[in-house]
Amino acid sequence: MSEAGPLLLDARGLRKQYDTREGARITALEEVSVSLADGEFVSVVGPSGCGKSTMMKLIAGIVKPSAGEIIYRGQVVTRAQRGMGVVFQSPVLLPWLTVLENVLVPIRVLRMDRAPASARARELLELVGLTGFESKYPSELSGGMQQRVGIVRSLIHDPGLLLMDEPFGALDALTRERMSLALQRIWLANRKTVFFITHSILEAVFLSDRVIVMSARPGRILQEFTIPFPRPRDFDLTSTAEFGDFAREIRHLLGASVDV
Ligand SMILES: Nc1ncnc2c1ncn2[C@@H]1O[C@H](COP(=O)(O)OP(=O)(O)OP(=O)(O)O)[C@@H](O)[C@H]1O
Ligand SMILES: [Mg+2]
C-alpha cells in the first residue's frame, strides 16, 4: 500500500571509514545505496555497530562519506541540511531553555514565524502527552520525556525529511507503543518522508513501507522488505500471521548475520 511519490533522496555507493585514535582504520559502511521516495516511511534494522547512526549522519550532511554520494532534492549533500529534521539517539536539549523554547529552536535558527509555530508546538506536545510541561526545564523531565521533546522539535519546522535514530530507545514499552501510534498519526497527517533507525523489528515492520536489513560491520544492506499492510495500522496487526512472517524472516536474517 505504499503510495510512493517521486525520488526525494538517492544515496549511492556509500562507504565510511573512521580513523581511530589508536591509528587503526575502521570501515563502518561499505557499498550502501538507499533511495527514499517522497512520503515514504523507511526503517533500518541491523546489529549494534553496523553503521546505522553513521548512515544517518551521512544523509544529514553532518559526516562526510569516504566514497559515494547523496543526492537530496536533486542536489549533492555537502553539508548539514536545514530541510531535514533530525532526532538523535539521545536527546540533545538546551538545559537553560524551557520545553517550549527548546521546541522552537529551529524556528529561531531558520527565522520562521513564531506565532504559528508556537501553536503547532502545543499541538505536537499534546500528541506526545506533554501538555502542561511547556514551561518546565529539561532537568525537570524524565529521559523519555526529554526524548519526546526532541521528537517534537524535529517536526516543528515541517521538515521535508525526518531522520530518526532510535528515537524510542530510551522509552518504556508502553510509551514506545504510544509513540509509534503518535508517529503514525503524524506521518498520515503530513506524509513526511521518514528514515527511521530502530533495534525493534516489531516497530520497523509496524511503522514502515519498507524495512532495510543491514549486516554486522562493515554495514552492508542484506535485504529490503516491502511491508504491504494498509494504514492506519493498530497493534492487533502485530499478532497476525502475516505480520509474524515478516518479523520472523527479518529476525532470521539478522541472526544469521550476527553469528557469522
Ligand atoms: N567518530 C568515530 N570515530 C571512530 N569510529 C567510529 C566513530 N563513529 C562510529 N564509529 C565506529 O563505526 C562503527 C559504526 O558505528 P555507528 O554508531 O554508526 O553504529 P550503529 O549501527 O548506529 O550502532 P548502535 O546500534 O549501537 O547505535 C562502530 O564500529 C563505531 O565504533
Ligand atoms: Mg547508532
CSV table of C-alpha atoms and ligand atoms in Angstrom, one decimal:
chain,number,residue,atom,x,y,z
A,1,MET,CA,0.0,0.0,0.0
A,2,SER,CA,2.9,2.3,-0.5
A,3,GLU,CA,1.9,5.4,-2.4
A,4,ALA,CA,5.5,6.4,-3.1
A,5,GLY,CA,6.0,9.7,-4.8
A,6,PRO,CA,9.0,10.9,-6.8
A,7,LEU,CA,12.5,10.3,-5.6
A,8,LEU,CA,13.4,12.6,-2.6
A,9,LEU,CA,16.8,11.2,-1.7
A,10,ASP,CA,19.3,9.0,-3.5
A,11,ALA,CA,22.4,7.7,-1.8
A,12,ARG,CA,24.8,5.7,-4.0
A,13,GLY,CA,27.7,3.6,-3.1
A,14,LEU,CA,28.3,5.0,0.4
A,15,ARG,CA,31.4,4.0,2.2
A,16,LYS,CA,32.5,5.4,5.5
A,17,GLN,CA,35.9,4.8,7.2
A,18,TYR,CA,36.9,6.2,10.5
A,19,ASP,CA,40.4,6.6,11.7
A,20,THR,CA,40.6,5.7,15.4
A,21,ARG,CA,42.9,7.4,17.9
A,22,GLU,CA,45.0,4.3,18.0
A,23,GLY,CA,45.7,4.7,14.3
A,24,ALA,CA,43.5,1.9,13.1
A,25,ARG,CA,41.1,2.4,10.2
A,26,ILE,CA,37.5,1.1,10.7
A,27,THR,CA,35.2,0.5,7.8
A,28,ALA,CA,31.8,1.3,9.2
A,29,LEU,CA,29.8,1.2,6.0
A,30,GLU,CA,30.5,-0.5,2.7
A,31,GLU,CA,28.7,0.0,-0.6
A,32,VAL,CA,25.4,1.1,0.8
A,33,SER,CA,22.8,2.5,-1.6
A,34,VAL,CA,19.5,3.8,-0.4
A,35,SER,CA,16.7,5.8,-2.1
A,36,LEU,CA,13.7,7.4,-0.4
A,37,ALA,CA,10.6,8.3,-2.3
A,38,ASP,CA,8.7,11.4,-1.3
A,39,GLY,CA,6.3,10.4,1.5
A,40,GLU,CA,7.8,7.0,2.2
A,41,PHE,CA,8.4,5.6,5.6
A,42,VAL,CA,11.6,3.5,5.6
A,43,SER,CA,13.2,1.8,8.6
A,44,VAL,CA,16.7,0.4,9.1
A,45,VAL,CA,17.4,-2.5,11.4
A,46,GLY,CA,20.8,-4.0,12.0
A,47,PRO,CA,23.2,-5.2,14.7
A,48,SER,CA,24.8,-2.7,17.1
A,49,GLY,CA,27.8,-1.1,15.5
A,50,CYS,CA,26.8,-1.9,11.9
A,51,GLY,CA,26.8,1.8,10.9
A,52,LYS,CA,23.2,2.9,11.2
A,53,SER,CA,23.9,6.1,13.0
A,54,THR,CA,26.8,6.7,10.6
A,55,MET,CA,24.4,6.3,7.6
A,56,MET,CA,22.0,8.8,9.2
A,57,LYS,CA,24.8,11.3,9.8
A,58,LEU,CA,25.9,11.0,6.2
A,59,ILE,CA,22.4,11.6,4.9
A,60,ALA,CA,22.0,14.6,7.2
A,61,GLY,CA,25.3,16.0,5.9
A,62,ILE,CA,26.8,16.0,9.4
A,63,VAL,CA,29.5,13.5,8.4
A,64,LYS,CA,31.2,13.2,5.0
A,65,PRO,CA,31.3,9.8,3.2
A,66,SER,CA,34.7,8.3,2.3
A,67,ALA,CA,33.1,7.3,-1.1
A,68,GLY,CA,29.8,7.6,-2.8
A,69,GLU,CA,27.3,10.5,-2.8
A,70,ILE,CA,24.0,11.6,-1.5
A,71,ILE,CA,21.5,13.5,-3.7
A,72,TYR,CA,18.7,15.2,-1.9
A,73,ARG,CA,16.1,17.0,-4.0
A,74,GLY,CA,18.4,16.8,-7.0
A,75,GLN,CA,21.4,18.4,-5.2
A,76,VAL,CA,24.5,16.7,-3.8
A,77,VAL,CA,24.6,16.9,0.0
A,78,THR,CA,27.8,18.5,1.1
A,79,ARG,CA,26.9,20.0,4.5
A,80,ALA,CA,24.2,19.9,7.2
A,81,GLN,CA,20.7,20.2,5.7
A,82,ARG,CA,18.2,22.7,7.0
A,83,GLY,CA,15.3,21.0,5.3
A,84,MET,CA,15.8,17.8,7.4
A,85,GLY,CA,14.6,17.2,10.9
A,86,VAL,CA,16.9,15.0,13.0
A,87,VAL,CA,16.3,13.1,16.1
A,88,PHE,CA,19.4,11.7,17.7
A,89,GLN,CA,19.8,8.5,19.7
A,90,SER,CA,19.9,10.5,23.0
A,91,PRO,CA,18.0,13.8,23.4
A,92,VAL,CA,20.1,17.0,22.9
A,93,LEU,CA,18.1,19.7,24.7
A,94,LEU,CA,19.5,23.1,25.8
A,95,PRO,CA,19.3,22.9,29.6
A,96,TRP,CA,18.7,26.7,30.0
A,97,LEU,CA,15.6,26.8,27.8
A,98,THR,CA,12.1,25.6,28.7
A,99,VAL,CA,10.4,22.8,26.8
A,100,LEU,CA,8.6,25.2,24.6
A,101,GLU,CA,11.7,27.3,23.9
A,102,ASN,CA,13.7,24.1,23.1
A,103,VAL,CA,11.0,23.0,20.6
A,104,LEU,CA,11.1,26.5,19.0
A,105,VAL,CA,14.9,26.5,18.5
A,106,PRO,CA,14.7,25.5,14.8
A,107,ILE,CA,12.1,28.3,14.2
A,108,ARG,CA,14.6,30.8,15.7
A,109,VAL,CA,17.5,29.5,13.7
A,110,LEU,CA,15.6,29.4,10.5
A,111,ARG,CA,13.9,32.8,11.3
A,112,MET,CA,10.4,31.5,10.8
A,113,ASP,CA,7.2,33.0,12.2
A,114,ARG,CA,6.9,32.3,15.9
A,115,ALA,CA,3.2,32.6,16.5
A,116,PRO,CA,2.0,29.8,14.2
A,117,ALA,CA,5.0,27.7,15.3
A,118,SER,CA,4.0,28.1,19.0
A,119,ALA,CA,0.5,26.9,18.2
A,120,ARG,CA,1.9,24.0,16.3
A,121,ALA,CA,4.3,23.2,19.2
A,122,ARG,CA,1.4,23.0,21.6
A,123,GLU,CA,-0.5,20.6,19.2
A,124,LEU,CA,2.6,18.4,18.8
A,125,LEU,CA,3.3,18.4,22.6
A,126,GLU,CA,-0.2,17.3,23.2
A,127,LEU,CA,0.2,14.5,20.6
A,128,VAL,CA,3.1,13.1,22.6
A,129,GLY,CA,1.5,13.6,26.0
A,130,LEU,CA,3.4,16.6,27.2
A,131,THR,CA,0.7,19.2,27.6
A,132,GLY,CA,1.3,21.1,30.8
A,133,PHE,CA,5.1,20.7,30.6
A,134,GLU,CA,5.7,23.7,28.2
A,135,SER,CA,7.4,25.9,30.9
A,136,LYS,CA,9.5,23.1,32.5
A,137,TYR,CA,13.2,22.8,32.1
A,138,PRO,CA,14.8,19.6,30.7
A,139,SER,CA,16.3,18.8,34.1
A,140,GLU,CA,12.7,18.5,35.4
A,141,LEU,CA,11.8,15.8,32.9
A,142,SER,CA,12.5,12.1,32.7
A,143,GLY,CA,14.7,10.8,29.9
A,144,GLY,CA,11.8,9.6,27.9
A,145,MET,CA,10.0,12.9,28.2
A,146,GLN,CA,13.2,14.7,27.0
A,147,GLN,CA,13.3,12.4,24.0
A,148,ARG,CA,9.7,13.2,23.2
A,149,VAL,CA,10.6,16.9,23.3
A,150,GLY,CA,13.4,16.2,20.9
A,151,ILE,CA,10.9,14.5,18.5
A,152,VAL,CA,8.5,17.5,18.7
A,153,ARG,CA,11.5,19.8,18.0
A,154,SER,CA,12.5,17.8,14.9
A,155,LEU,CA,9.0,18.3,13.5
A,156,ILE,CA,8.4,21.9,14.3
A,157,HIS,CA,9.7,23.5,11.1
A,158,ASP,CA,7.8,21.0,9.0
A,159,PRO,CA,11.0,19.4,7.5
A,160,GLY,CA,10.8,17.6,4.1
A,161,LEU,CA,12.7,14.6,5.5
A,162,LEU,CA,12.7,13.3,9.1
A,163,LEU,CA,15.7,11.3,10.2
A,164,MET,CA,15.2,9.4,13.4
A,165,ASP,CA,17.9,7.5,15.1
A,166,GLU,CA,16.4,5.0,17.6
A,167,PRO,CA,14.1,7.8,18.9
A,168,PHE,CA,12.1,5.5,21.2
A,169,GLY,CA,15.1,3.6,22.5
A,170,ALA,CA,15.0,5.2,25.9
A,171,LEU,CA,11.3,4.8,26.4
A,172,ASP,CA,9.4,2.1,28.4
A,173,ALA,CA,7.4,-0.4,26.4
A,174,LEU,CA,4.0,1.2,26.8
A,175,THR,CA,5.2,4.7,25.9
A,176,ARG,CA,7.0,3.2,23.0
A,177,GLU,CA,3.8,1.8,21.6
A,178,ARG,CA,2.1,5.1,22.2
A,179,MET,CA,4.9,7.0,20.4
A,180,SER,CA,4.7,4.6,17.5
A,181,LEU,CA,1.0,5.3,17.1
A,182,ALA,CA,1.6,9.1,17.5
A,183,LEU,CA,4.3,8.9,14.9
A,184,GLN,CA,2.0,7.0,12.5
A,185,ARG,CA,-0.7,9.7,13.1
A,186,ILE,CA,1.8,12.5,12.4
A,187,TRP,CA,3.0,10.7,9.3
A,188,LEU,CA,-0.5,10.1,8.0
A,189,ALA,CA,-1.4,13.7,8.6
A,190,ASN,CA,1.7,15.2,7.0
A,191,ARG,CA,3.1,12.5,4.8
A,192,LYS,CA,6.6,13.2,5.8
A,193,THR,CA,9.3,11.1,4.4
A,194,VAL,CA,10.8,9.3,7.4
A,195,PHE,CA,14.1,7.4,7.7
A,196,PHE,CA,13.8,5.5,10.9
A,197,ILE,CA,16.5,3.6,12.7
A,198,THR,CA,15.5,1.1,15.3
A,199,HIS,CA,16.6,-2.1,17.1
A,200,SER,CA,13.0,-3.2,17.3
A,201,ILE,CA,11.9,-5.5,14.4
A,202,LEU,CA,8.3,-5.1,15.5
A,203,GLU,CA,8.5,-1.3,15.4
A,204,ALA,CA,10.1,-1.4,12.0
A,205,VAL,CA,7.5,-3.7,10.5
A,206,PHE,CA,4.7,-1.9,12.2
A,207,LEU,CA,5.6,1.6,11.0
A,208,SER,CA,7.2,1.1,7.6
A,209,ASP,CA,6.6,0.9,3.9
A,210,ARG,CA,10.0,-0.6,3.6
A,211,VAL,CA,12.4,-2.2,6.0
A,212,ILE,CA,16.1,-2.3,5.2
A,213,VAL,CA,18.1,-5.0,7.0
A,214,MET,CA,21.8,-4.5,7.5
A,215,SER,CA,24.7,-6.8,8.2
A,216,ALA,CA,27.2,-6.5,11.0
A,217,ARG,CA,30.3,-4.3,10.4
A,218,PRO,CA,31.1,-3.3,7.8
A,219,GLY,CA,27.5,-2.5,7.4
A,220,ARG,CA,26.0,-3.6,4.1
A,221,ILE,CA,22.4,-3.9,3.0
A,222,LEU,CA,21.4,-7.6,3.3
A,223,GLN,CA,17.8,-7.3,2.1
A,224,GLU,CA,14.9,-4.9,1.8
A,225,PHE,CA,11.3,-5.9,2.7
A,226,THR,CA,8.2,-4.1,1.4
A,227,ILE,CA,5.5,-4.1,4.0
A,228,PRO,CA,2.1,-4.1,2.4
A,229,PHE,CA,-0.3,-3.6,5.3
A,230,PRO,CA,-2.8,-0.8,4.9
A,231,ARG,CA,-2.9,2.1,7.3
A,232,PRO,CA,-3.8,3.2,9.8
A,233,ARG,CA,-2.3,0.1,11.5
A,234,ASP,CA,-3.0,-0.8,15.1
A,235,PHE,CA,-1.2,-3.1,17.4
A,236,ASP,CA,-3.6,-6.0,16.8
A,237,LEU,CA,-1.8,-6.3,13.4
A,238,THR,CA,1.3,-7.4,15.3
A,239,SER,CA,-0.4,-10.7,16.3
A,240,THR,CA,-1.4,-11.7,12.8
A,241,ALA,CA,0.3,-14.5,10.9
A,242,GLU,CA,1.3,-12.2,8.0
A,243,PHE,CA,3.0,-9.7,10.4
A,244,GLY,CA,4.7,-12.6,12.2
A,245,ASP,CA,6.1,-13.9,8.9
A,246,PHE,CA,7.9,-10.6,8.2
A,247,ALA,CA,9.2,-10.3,11.7
A,248,ARG,CA,10.5,-13.9,11.7
A,249,GLU,CA,12.2,-13.6,8.3
A,250,ILE,CA,14.0,-10.4,9.4
A,251,ARG,CA,15.0,-11.9,12.7
A,252,HIS,CA,16.5,-14.9,11.0
A,253,LEU,CA,18.4,-12.7,8.6
A,254,LEU,CA,19.8,-10.7,11.5
A,255,GLY,CA,20.6,-13.8,13.5
A,256,ALA,CA,22.5,-15.2,10.6
A,257,SER,CA,24.5,-12.0,10.0
A,258,VAL,CA,25.4,-11.7,13.7
A,259,ASP,CA,26.6,-15.3,14.0
A,260,VAL,CA,29.0,-15.0,11.1
B,1,LIG,N1,33.6,9.2,15.2
B,1,LIG,C1,34.0,7.9,15.1
B,1,LIG,N2,35.3,7.5,15.2
B,1,LIG,C2,35.7,6.3,15.1
B,1,LIG,N3,34.9,5.2,15.0
B,1,LIG,C3,33.6,5.5,14.9
B,1,LIG,C4,33.1,6.8,15.0
B,1,LIG,N4,31.7,6.8,14.9
B,1,LIG,C5,31.4,5.5,14.8
B,1,LIG,N5,32.5,4.7,14.8
B,1,LIG,C6,32.5,3.2,14.6
B,1,LIG,O1,31.8,2.9,13.4
B,1,LIG,C7,31.0,1.8,13.6
B,1,LIG,C8,29.6,2.1,13.3
B,1,LIG,O2,29.1,3.0,14.3
B,1,LIG,P1,27.6,3.5,14.4
B,1,LIG,O3,27.4,4.4,15.5
B,1,LIG,O4,27.2,4.1,13.0
B,1,LIG,O5,26.8,2.1,14.6
B,1,LIG,P2,25.2,1.8,14.9
B,1,LIG,O6,24.7,0.8,13.9
B,1,LIG,O7,24.5,3.1,15.0
B,1,LIG,O8,25.3,1.2,16.3
B,1,LIG,P3,24.2,1.2,17.5
B,1,LIG,O9,23.1,0.3,17.1
B,1,LIG,O10,24.9,0.6,18.7
B,1,LIG,O11,23.7,2.6,17.7
B,1,LIG,C9,31.3,1.3,15.0
B,1,LIG,O12,32.2,0.3,15.0
B,1,LIG,C10,31.8,2.5,15.7
B,1,LIG,O13,32.7,2.2,16.7
B,2,MG,MG,23.5,4.1,16.5
